[in-house]
Coordinates of C-alpha atoms in Angstrom, one line a residue:
M13 CA 0.0 0.0 0.0
T14 CA 3.0 2.3 0.4
T15 CA 3.5 2.7 -3.3
I16 CA -0.2 3.5 -4.0
A17 CA -0.2 6.0 -1.1
S18 CA 3.0 7.7 -2.5
I19 CA 1.4 7.9 -5.9
Q20 CA -1.8 9.4 -4.4
R21 CA 0.1 11.9 -2.3
V22 CA 2.2 13.1 -5.2
A23 CA -0.7 13.3 -7.6
M24 CA -2.7 15.4 -5.1
R25 CA 0.2 17.7 -4.5
I26 CA 0.8 18.1 -8.3
R27 CA -3.0 18.8 -8.8
H28 CA -3.0 21.4 -6.0
H29 CA 0.1 23.1 -7.3
L30 CA -1.4 23.4 -10.8
E31 CA -4.8 24.5 -9.6
Q32 CA -3.3 27.2 -7.5
G33 CA -0.5 28.2 -9.8
V34 CA -2.2 27.9 -13.2
L35 CA -5.9 27.5 -13.0
K36 CA -6.9 29.8 -10.2
D37 CA -6.7 33.1 -12.2
S38 CA -8.9 31.5 -14.9
E39 CA -11.4 30.3 -12.3
L40 CA -11.2 26.7 -13.6
T41 CA -11.4 23.6 -11.5
W42 CA -9.1 20.7 -12.3
T43 CA -12.0 18.7 -13.8
G44 CA -13.0 21.8 -15.8
F45 CA -9.5 22.1 -17.2
L46 CA -9.4 18.4 -18.1
V47 CA -12.7 18.7 -20.0
L48 CA -11.4 21.6 -22.0
W49 CA -8.0 20.0 -22.6
V50 CA -9.5 16.7 -23.8
L51 CA -11.9 18.5 -26.2
W52 CA -8.9 20.6 -27.4
L53 CA -6.9 17.4 -28.1
F54 CA -9.7 15.3 -29.6
G55 CA -12.3 17.7 -30.8
E56 CA -16.1 17.1 -30.5
M57 CA -17.0 14.1 -28.3
Q58 CA -20.0 12.3 -27.0
T59 CA -20.5 12.9 -23.2
R60 CA -20.0 9.2 -22.4
Y61 CA -16.5 9.2 -24.0
L62 CA -15.6 12.5 -22.6
A63 CA -16.5 11.3 -19.0
E64 CA -14.3 8.3 -19.5
E65 CA -11.3 10.3 -20.8
V66 CA -11.6 12.8 -18.0
G67 CA -12.1 10.1 -15.4
V68 CA -15.4 11.2 -13.9
N69 CA -18.9 9.8 -13.9
R70 CA -21.6 11.2 -16.2
S71 CA -23.5 13.0 -13.5
T72 CA -20.3 14.8 -12.3
L73 CA -19.5 15.7 -16.0
S74 CA -23.0 17.1 -16.4
G75 CA -22.4 19.7 -13.7
V76 CA -19.0 20.6 -15.0
L77 CA -20.3 21.0 -18.6
A78 CA -23.1 23.3 -17.4
T79 CA -20.6 25.6 -15.7
L80 CA -18.3 25.7 -18.7
E81 CA -21.2 26.2 -21.1
R82 CA -22.5 29.1 -19.0
R83 CA -19.0 30.7 -19.3
G84 CA -19.1 30.3 -23.1
L85 CA -16.2 27.8 -23.2
L86 CA -18.0 24.9 -24.8
T87 CA -21.3 24.0 -26.4
R88 CA -23.6 20.9 -26.1
R89 CA -26.0 19.7 -28.8
G90 CA -28.0 16.6 -29.5
H91 CA -26.7 14.0 -31.9
E92 CA -28.4 14.3 -35.3
S93 CA -29.5 10.7 -35.6
E94 CA -29.3 9.4 -32.0
G95 CA -31.5 11.8 -30.0
R96 CA -30.3 10.7 -26.5
L97 CA -26.6 11.2 -27.3
V98 CA -25.1 14.6 -26.5
L99 CA -22.1 16.0 -28.3
V100 CA -19.7 18.5 -26.7
E101 CA -17.4 20.9 -28.5
L102 CA -15.1 23.7 -27.5
T103 CA -16.0 27.2 -28.5
P104 CA -13.4 29.6 -29.9
E105 CA -13.2 31.1 -26.3
G106 CA -12.6 27.7 -24.8
G107 CA -9.9 27.0 -27.3
A108 CA -8.3 30.4 -26.7
L109 CA -8.3 29.7 -22.9
I110 CA -6.5 26.4 -23.4
D111 CA -4.0 28.0 -25.8
K112 CA -3.3 30.5 -23.1
L113 CA -3.0 28.0 -20.2
F114 CA -1.0 25.3 -22.0
P115 CA 2.4 27.1 -22.0
R116 CA 1.9 27.8 -18.2
F117 CA 1.1 24.1 -17.6
G118 CA 4.3 23.1 -19.5
A119 CA 6.4 25.5 -17.4
E120 CA 4.9 24.2 -14.2
E121 CA 5.4 20.6 -15.3
A122 CA 9.1 21.3 -16.0
F123 CA 9.3 22.8 -12.4
V124 CA 7.5 19.7 -10.9
V125 CA 9.9 17.3 -12.5
G126 CA 13.0 19.6 -12.4
S127 CA 14.8 17.5 -9.8
L128 CA 14.6 14.4 -11.9
S129 CA 17.3 13.5 -14.4
P130 CA 16.2 12.6 -18.0
D131 CA 16.8 8.9 -17.2
S132 CA 14.7 9.2 -14.0
M133 CA 11.8 10.8 -15.9
R134 CA 11.9 8.1 -18.6
R135 CA 11.9 5.3 -16.0
L136 CA 9.1 7.0 -14.0
G137 CA 7.0 7.4 -17.1
N138 CA 7.6 3.8 -18.1
S139 CA 6.7 2.6 -14.6
L140 CA 3.5 4.6 -14.5
R141 CA 2.5 3.3 -18.0
S142 CA 3.1 -0.2 -16.7
V143 CA 0.7 0.4 -13.8
Q144 CA -1.9 1.9 -16.2
Q145 CA -1.6 -1.1 -18.6
Q146 CA -2.1 -3.5 -15.6
L147 CA -5.3 -1.6 -14.6
D148 CA -6.5 -1.5 -18.2
S149 CA -5.9 -5.2 -18.8
D150 CA -8.7 -7.8 -19.0
E151 CA -7.8 -8.9 -15.5
G152 CA -8.0 -5.4 -14.2
K153 CA -11.4 -4.9 -15.8
R154 CA -12.6 -8.3 -14.4
R155 CA -11.4 -7.4 -10.9
R156 CA -13.2 -4.0 -11.0
A157 CA -16.4 -5.7 -12.1
A158 CA -16.3 -8.6 -9.6
P159 CA -17.6 -8.3 -6.1
V160 CA -14.8 -8.2 -3.5
R161 CA -15.6 -11.7 -2.2
D162 CA -15.1 -13.2 -5.7
R163 CA -11.6 -12.0 -6.1

């Protein structure tokens, strides 16, 4: 559990650092930023896929989308042929905000990992990708779906 606790502590510290150092002036939450960033990277998306990419459930995403839409940073619209599906897209204002924030994120990322050598950064990245692949494996999916007593 020590490894997971260390990952969690560091992830929370990084998130807090970026929220206070980069997002605060733009009045964005971490989740709000992730929504805008994912849309900036991938373009228009269905809400179910957007929620998965951001790592939140659909009800949480709905509230975040409402806030960002009120601010004029994204738009939502119904799918043309599938009435229940909702598509989300960045507005030009949302894209401009990400364009403005992205260099600051890059600078803060460089600060956060500044004490690591290039080799240490490579090894850390590889290790974290291995953990992610383990979680995304068929066994990881099975374990998440199975009741605890059946593991």
